[in-house]
Amino acid sequence: MAATLTYIGHSAFQLTDGTKTILIDPFVTGNPVATISADSLSPDAILITHAHNDHVGDAIEIAKRVDCPVVTTVELSHFLSSKGVKQVQGGNFGGTLSFPGGTAKIVPAWHSSTYHDGEHSVAQGIPAGLVVRFGGVTIYFAGDTCLFGDMALIADEALDAAVLPIGDFFTMGPADAVKAAKMLKAPLIVPCHYNTFPPIKQDSAAFKAKLESETSAKAAVLNPGEKVEIGA
Ligand code: NI
Ligand code: MN
């Protein structure tokens, strides 16, 4: 069993098992590195880690256009409902929620979770990471977070891959992401949330070299539009 993970850019990913396709944190419009347009996407489900605009992205527009379910945290799900998204599932830490083709277990992330409506930033609950089981593989999407010790517990999920922010400034940086990889024990690490905006500029080749010298994990450094097969 395998799934194909395509990097849209920033923290936005598409995951397909050949039958179903899902989006994670689909920030496409206004994403300076994205190589596709939001109206080209027709997912079977959308997963969102937290309410920041660079993660909710085009989720509301896409979910309304294709009428697909959105899986996220409970308060953000209420917000999405208020914006006219019909199929929302909001869970909380420890919970496992189903979507077409898989499940997502909601796990903690140390960050914040506001949505900026153009005038105000309004908190929509708290941020999360997601342990996604799809296409026979298990992938941890850390969302935006710092390093935290309970990542060691997430290793018990028997991860095939972990998607980790390395941008620093808003999240952990490359050195802490290597420490995270040591706890998570995933054989494949996909870095994200870097080189989108000036404050989060990073050297992904240096990250890959450090990760692969200090752990047995491999890094899949993807340019926007590139993909990696997971579990093949
Ligand atoms: Ni954020
Ligand atoms: Mn972010």
mmCIF file of C-alpha atoms and ligand atoms in Angstrom:
data_model
loop_
_atom_site.group_PDB
_atom_site.id
_atom_site.type_symbol
_atom_site.label_atom_id
_atom_site.label_comp_id
_atom_site.label_asym_id
_atom_site.label_seq_id
_atom_site.Cartn_x
_atom_site.Cartn_y
_atom_site.Cartn_z
ATOM 1 C CA MET A 1 0.000 0.000 0.000
ATOM 2 C CA ALA A 2 1.236 3.468 -0.758
ATOM 3 C CA ALA A 3 0.178 7.046 -1.095
ATOM 4 C CA THR A 4 1.576 9.898 -3.130
ATOM 5 C CA LEU A 5 2.253 13.163 -1.330
ATOM 6 C CA THR A 6 2.468 16.281 -3.523
ATOM 7 C CA TYR A 7 3.851 19.541 -2.123
ATOM 8 C CA ILE A 8 1.699 22.509 -3.119
ATOM 9 C CA GLY A 9 3.988 24.807 -1.123
ATOM 10 C CA HIS A 10 4.250 26.254 2.409
ATOM 11 C CA SER A 11 2.257 23.696 4.466
ATOM 12 C CA ALA A 12 -0.192 22.775 1.716
ATOM 13 C CA PHE A 13 -0.141 19.184 0.488
ATOM 14 C CA GLN A 14 -2.196 16.880 -1.682
ATOM 15 C CA LEU A 15 -2.297 13.193 -0.794
ATOM 16 C CA THR A 16 -3.697 10.535 -3.116
ATOM 17 C CA ASP A 17 -3.968 6.751 -2.983
ATOM 18 C CA GLY A 18 -5.002 6.498 -6.638
ATOM 19 C CA THR A 19 -8.694 6.433 -5.712
ATOM 20 C CA LYS A 20 -9.254 9.259 -3.257
ATOM 21 C CA THR A 21 -7.466 12.588 -3.017
ATOM 22 C CA ILE A 22 -7.281 14.794 0.055
ATOM 23 C CA LEU A 23 -5.804 18.202 0.761
ATOM 24 C CA ILE A 24 -4.006 19.271 3.918
ATOM 25 C CA ASP A 25 -3.864 22.992 4.845
ATOM 26 C CA PRO A 26 -4.730 24.134 1.291
ATOM 27 C CA PHE A 27 -3.182 27.611 1.145
ATOM 28 C CA VAL A 28 -2.989 28.147 -2.625
ATOM 29 C CA THR A 29 -4.373 31.593 -3.511
ATOM 30 C CA GLY A 30 -1.860 34.174 -2.314
ATOM 31 C CA ASN A 31 0.749 31.488 -1.651
ATOM 32 C CA PRO A 32 3.833 32.994 -3.323
ATOM 33 C CA VAL A 33 5.376 29.598 -4.132
ATOM 34 C CA ALA A 34 2.319 27.631 -5.309
ATOM 35 C CA THR A 35 2.460 26.471 -8.931
ATOM 36 C CA ILE A 36 -1.238 25.575 -9.280
ATOM 37 C CA SER A 37 -4.524 27.392 -8.819
ATOM 38 C CA ALA A 38 -7.137 26.532 -6.204
ATOM 39 C CA ASP A 39 -9.870 26.037 -8.799
ATOM 40 C CA SER A 40 -7.891 23.096 -10.254
ATOM 41 C CA LEU A 41 -8.352 21.145 -7.004
ATOM 42 C CA SER A 42 -11.311 18.810 -6.413
ATOM 43 C CA PRO A 43 -10.516 16.809 -3.279
ATOM 44 C CA ASP A 44 -12.599 14.121 -1.583
ATOM 45 C CA ALA A 45 -11.786 15.703 1.792
ATOM 46 C CA ILE A 46 -9.828 18.586 3.316
ATOM 47 C CA LEU A 47 -7.883 18.421 6.584
ATOM 48 C CA ILE A 48 -6.880 21.609 8.426
ATOM 49 C CA THR A 49 -4.441 21.805 11.364
ATOM 50 C CA HIS A 50 -5.319 25.291 12.634
ATOM 51 C CA ALA A 51 -7.071 28.539 11.797
ATOM 52 C CA HIS A 52 -4.192 30.714 10.595
ATOM 53 C CA ASN A 53 -4.928 32.017 7.116
ATOM 54 C CA ASP A 54 -1.808 30.374 5.679
ATOM 55 C CA HIS A 55 -3.389 26.999 6.598
ATOM 56 C CA VAL A 56 -7.135 27.490 6.102
ATOM 57 C CA GLY A 57 -6.172 29.035 2.774
ATOM 58 C CA ASP A 58 -8.739 28.189 0.098
ATOM 59 C CA ALA A 59 -10.464 25.502 2.178
ATOM 60 C CA ILE A 60 -13.765 27.359 2.465
ATOM 61 C CA GLU A 61 -14.039 28.057 -1.272
ATOM 62 C CA ILE A 62 -12.954 24.537 -2.297
ATOM 63 C CA ALA A 63 -15.191 22.763 0.233
ATOM 64 C CA LYS A 64 -18.216 24.786 -0.896
ATOM 65 C CA ARG A 65 -17.443 24.235 -4.597
ATOM 66 C CA VAL A 66 -16.986 20.439 -4.428
ATOM 67 C CA ASP A 67 -19.084 19.843 -1.272
ATOM 68 C CA CYS A 68 -16.443 17.696 0.407
ATOM 69 C CA PRO A 69 -16.023 17.084 4.128
ATOM 70 C CA VAL A 70 -13.575 19.155 6.165
ATOM 71 C CA VAL A 71 -11.890 17.594 9.183
ATOM 72 C CA THR A 72 -10.341 19.901 11.767
ATOM 73 C CA THR A 73 -10.546 21.061 15.368
ATOM 74 C CA VAL A 74 -13.951 21.687 16.939
ATOM 75 C CA GLU A 75 -13.901 25.484 17.185
ATOM 76 C CA LEU A 76 -12.519 25.903 13.674
ATOM 77 C CA SER A 77 -15.219 23.538 12.409
ATOM 78 C CA HIS A 78 -17.869 25.844 13.900
ATOM 79 C CA PHE A 79 -16.241 28.820 12.191
ATOM 80 C CA LEU A 80 -16.214 26.991 8.836
ATOM 81 C CA SER A 81 -19.899 26.128 9.289
ATOM 82 C CA SER A 82 -20.632 29.798 9.862
ATOM 83 C CA LYS A 83 -18.951 30.513 6.522
ATOM 84 C CA GLY A 84 -21.266 28.090 4.714
ATOM 85 C CA VAL A 85 -19.204 24.886 4.630
ATOM 86 C CA LYS A 86 -21.809 22.113 4.841
ATOM 87 C CA GLN A 87 -19.814 19.008 5.795
ATOM 88 C CA VAL A 88 -17.607 19.741 8.788
ATOM 89 C CA GLN A 89 -16.185 17.428 11.418
ATOM 90 C CA GLY A 90 -14.549 19.041 14.416
ATOM 91 C CA GLY A 91 -12.661 16.900 16.898
ATOM 92 C CA ASN A 92 -10.259 17.419 19.715
ATOM 93 C CA PHE A 93 -7.019 15.979 21.043
ATOM 94 C CA GLY A 94 -6.909 12.200 21.136
ATOM 95 C CA GLY A 95 -9.881 11.827 18.824
ATOM 96 C CA THR A 96 -9.784 9.961 15.525
ATOM 97 C CA LEU A 97 -12.100 11.272 12.803
ATOM 98 C CA SER A 98 -13.004 9.560 9.538
ATOM 99 C CA PHE A 99 -13.065 11.007 6.047
ATOM 100 C CA PRO A 100 -13.415 9.330 2.622
ATOM 101 C CA GLY A 101 -10.418 6.995 2.320
ATOM 102 C CA GLY A 102 -8.920 7.379 5.762
ATOM 103 C CA THR A 103 -8.770 8.753 9.275
ATOM 104 C CA ALA A 104 -7.077 11.607 11.093
ATOM 105 C CA LYS A 105 -6.110 11.478 14.770
ATOM 106 C CA ILE A 106 -5.909 14.935 16.305
ATOM 107 C CA VAL A 107 -2.762 15.462 18.380
ATOM 108 C CA PRO A 108 -1.370 18.528 20.165
ATOM 109 C CA ALA A 109 0.678 21.321 18.619
ATOM 110 C CA TRP A 110 2.259 24.253 20.464
ATOM 111 C CA HIS A 111 1.222 27.317 18.492
ATOM 112 C CA SER A 112 -1.833 29.590 18.181
ATOM 113 C CA SER A 113 -4.967 29.415 16.043
ATOM 114 C CA THR A 114 -6.457 32.734 15.006
ATOM 115 C CA TYR A 115 -8.210 33.623 11.755
ATOM 116 C CA HIS A 116 -7.648 37.109 10.364
ATOM 117 C CA ASP A 117 -10.742 38.405 8.599
ATOM 118 C CA GLY A 118 -9.024 41.461 7.155
ATOM 119 C CA GLU A 119 -9.699 43.551 10.228
ATOM 120 C CA HIS A 120 -9.380 41.392 13.331
ATOM 121 C CA SER A 121 -7.564 38.228 14.403
ATOM 122 C CA VAL A 122 -10.084 35.995 16.143
ATOM 123 C CA ALA A 123 -9.073 32.834 18.030
ATOM 124 C CA GLN A 124 -10.735 29.683 16.690
ATOM 125 C CA GLY A 125 -9.791 27.246 19.406
ATOM 126 C CA ILE A 126 -6.310 25.800 19.601
ATOM 127 C CA PRO A 127 -3.955 24.352 16.977
ATOM 128 C CA ALA A 128 -3.366 20.680 16.257
ATOM 129 C CA GLY A 129 -1.242 18.164 14.455
ATOM 130 C CA LEU A 130 -2.785 15.280 12.521
ATOM 131 C CA VAL A 131 -1.807 11.612 12.335
ATOM 132 C CA VAL A 132 -3.313 10.620 8.998
ATOM 133 C CA ARG A 133 -3.961 7.009 7.994
ATOM 134 C CA PHE A 134 -4.643 6.852 4.278
ATOM 135 C CA GLY A 135 -3.705 4.518 1.417
ATOM 136 C CA GLY A 136 -2.282 2.014 3.894
ATOM 137 C CA VAL A 137 0.306 4.447 5.245
ATOM 138 C CA THR A 138 0.527 6.643 8.343
ATOM 139 C CA ILE A 139 1.765 10.216 8.051
ATOM 140 C CA TYR A 140 2.146 12.779 10.842
ATOM 141 C CA PHE A 141 1.417 16.344 9.753
ATOM 142 C CA ALA A 142 2.823 18.387 12.631
ATOM 143 C CA GLY A 143 1.109 21.598 11.535
ATOM 144 C CA ASP A 144 2.752 24.677 13.015
ATOM 145 C CA THR A 145 4.480 23.823 16.268
ATOM 146 C CA CYS A 146 7.614 24.090 18.304
ATOM 147 C CA LEU A 147 9.499 21.013 19.417
ATOM 148 C CA PHE A 148 7.785 19.247 22.330
ATOM 149 C CA GLY A 149 8.626 16.107 24.265
ATOM 150 C CA ASP A 150 5.316 14.357 23.716
ATOM 151 C CA MET A 151 6.293 13.841 20.082
ATOM 152 C CA ALA A 152 7.889 10.696 21.543
ATOM 153 C CA LEU A 153 4.352 9.355 22.075
ATOM 154 C CA ILE A 154 3.481 9.994 18.429
ATOM 155 C CA ALA A 155 6.246 7.522 17.490
ATOM 156 C CA ASP A 156 3.901 4.825 18.844
ATOM 157 C CA GLU A 157 1.648 5.478 15.829
ATOM 158 C CA ALA A 158 4.279 3.651 13.679
ATOM 159 C CA LEU A 159 4.770 6.487 11.227
ATOM 160 C CA ASP A 160 5.771 5.971 7.601
ATOM 161 C CA ALA A 161 6.529 9.680 7.262
ATOM 162 C CA ALA A 162 6.454 12.938 9.219
ATOM 163 C CA VAL A 163 5.828 16.358 7.693
ATOM 164 C CA LEU A 164 7.605 18.931 9.845
ATOM 165 C CA PRO A 165 7.937 22.721 9.718
ATOM 166 C CA ILE A 166 11.554 23.905 9.549
ATOM 167 C CA GLY A 167 11.074 27.624 8.898
ATOM 168 C CA ASP A 168 11.856 28.941 12.391
ATOM 169 C CA PHE A 169 10.326 32.291 13.477
ATOM 170 C CA PHE A 170 6.695 31.004 13.635
ATOM 171 C CA THR A 171 7.547 27.329 14.266
ATOM 172 C CA MET A 172 10.507 25.144 15.103
ATOM 173 C CA GLY A 173 13.574 25.598 12.969
ATOM 174 C CA PRO A 174 15.832 23.010 11.325
ATOM 175 C CA ALA A 175 17.811 21.992 14.444
ATOM 176 C CA ASP A 176 14.657 21.370 16.476
ATOM 177 C CA ALA A 177 13.091 19.532 13.529
ATOM 178 C CA VAL A 178 16.034 17.102 13.609
ATOM 179 C CA LYS A 179 15.400 16.606 17.349
ATOM 180 C CA ALA A 180 11.726 16.005 16.538
ATOM 181 C CA ALA A 181 12.694 13.406 13.933
ATOM 182 C CA LYS A 182 14.740 11.552 16.563
ATOM 183 C CA MET A 183 11.630 11.248 18.744
ATOM 184 C CA LEU A 184 9.163 10.478 15.954
ATOM 185 C CA LYS A 185 11.250 7.637 14.440
ATOM 186 C CA ALA A 186 9.636 8.058 11.014
ATOM 187 C CA PRO A 187 11.816 6.728 8.167
ATOM 188 C CA LEU A 188 10.957 9.706 5.967
ATOM 189 C CA ILE A 189 10.845 13.399 6.921
ATOM 190 C CA VAL A 190 9.251 15.977 4.620
ATOM 191 C CA PRO A 191 10.202 19.553 5.563
ATOM 192 C CA CYS A 192 7.696 22.366 5.028
ATOM 193 C CA HIS A 193 6.750 25.895 6.146
ATOM 194 C CA TYR A 194 9.980 27.487 4.865
ATOM 195 C CA ASN A 195 11.063 29.715 1.946
ATOM 196 C CA THR A 196 7.522 31.044 1.514
ATOM 197 C CA PHE A 197 8.125 34.418 3.159
ATOM 198 C CA PRO A 198 11.381 36.251 4.075
ATOM 199 C CA PRO A 199 11.330 35.478 7.871
ATOM 200 C CA ILE A 200 11.215 31.719 7.237
ATOM 201 C CA LYS A 201 14.031 31.410 4.706
ATOM 202 C CA GLN A 202 15.991 28.187 5.317
ATOM 203 C CA ASP A 203 18.619 25.995 3.651
ATOM 204 C CA SER A 204 16.766 22.730 3.026
ATOM 205 C CA ALA A 205 19.916 20.982 1.755
ATOM 206 C CA ALA A 206 21.648 21.743 5.070
ATOM 207 C CA PHE A 207 18.601 20.400 6.919
ATOM 208 C CA LYS A 208 18.693 17.200 4.861
ATOM 209 C CA ALA A 209 22.425 16.740 5.505
ATOM 210 C CA LYS A 210 22.047 17.266 9.271
ATOM 211 C CA LEU A 211 19.016 14.963 9.500
ATOM 212 C CA GLU A 212 20.636 12.174 7.519
ATOM 213 C CA SER A 213 23.931 12.404 9.452
ATOM 214 C CA GLU A 214 22.283 12.346 12.892
ATOM 215 C CA THR A 215 19.396 9.917 12.305
ATOM 216 C CA SER A 216 18.532 6.940 10.108
ATOM 217 C CA ALA A 217 15.679 8.927 8.532
ATOM 218 C CA LYS A 218 15.775 10.252 4.982
ATOM 219 C CA ALA A 219 14.586 13.729 4.042
ATOM 220 C CA ALA A 220 12.362 14.254 1.012
ATOM 221 C CA VAL A 221 12.994 17.889 0.089
ATOM 222 C CA LEU A 222 10.269 18.851 -2.368
ATOM 223 C CA ASN A 223 9.898 21.920 -4.518
ATOM 224 C CA PRO A 224 6.305 23.082 -4.967
ATOM 225 C CA GLY A 225 4.675 20.763 -7.501
ATOM 226 C CA GLU A 226 6.977 17.836 -6.680
ATOM 227 C CA LYS A 227 5.806 14.594 -5.097
ATOM 228 C CA VAL A 228 7.080 11.660 -3.083
ATOM 229 C CA GLU A 229 5.743 8.117 -2.852
ATOM 230 C CA ILE A 230 5.240 7.041 0.751
ATOM 231 C CA GLY A 231 5.196 3.396 1.796
ATOM 232 C CA ALA A 232 6.134 2.068 -1.642
HETATM 233 NI NI NI B 1 0.208 29.042 12.089
HETATM 234 MN MN MN B 2 1.712 28.787 9.393
#
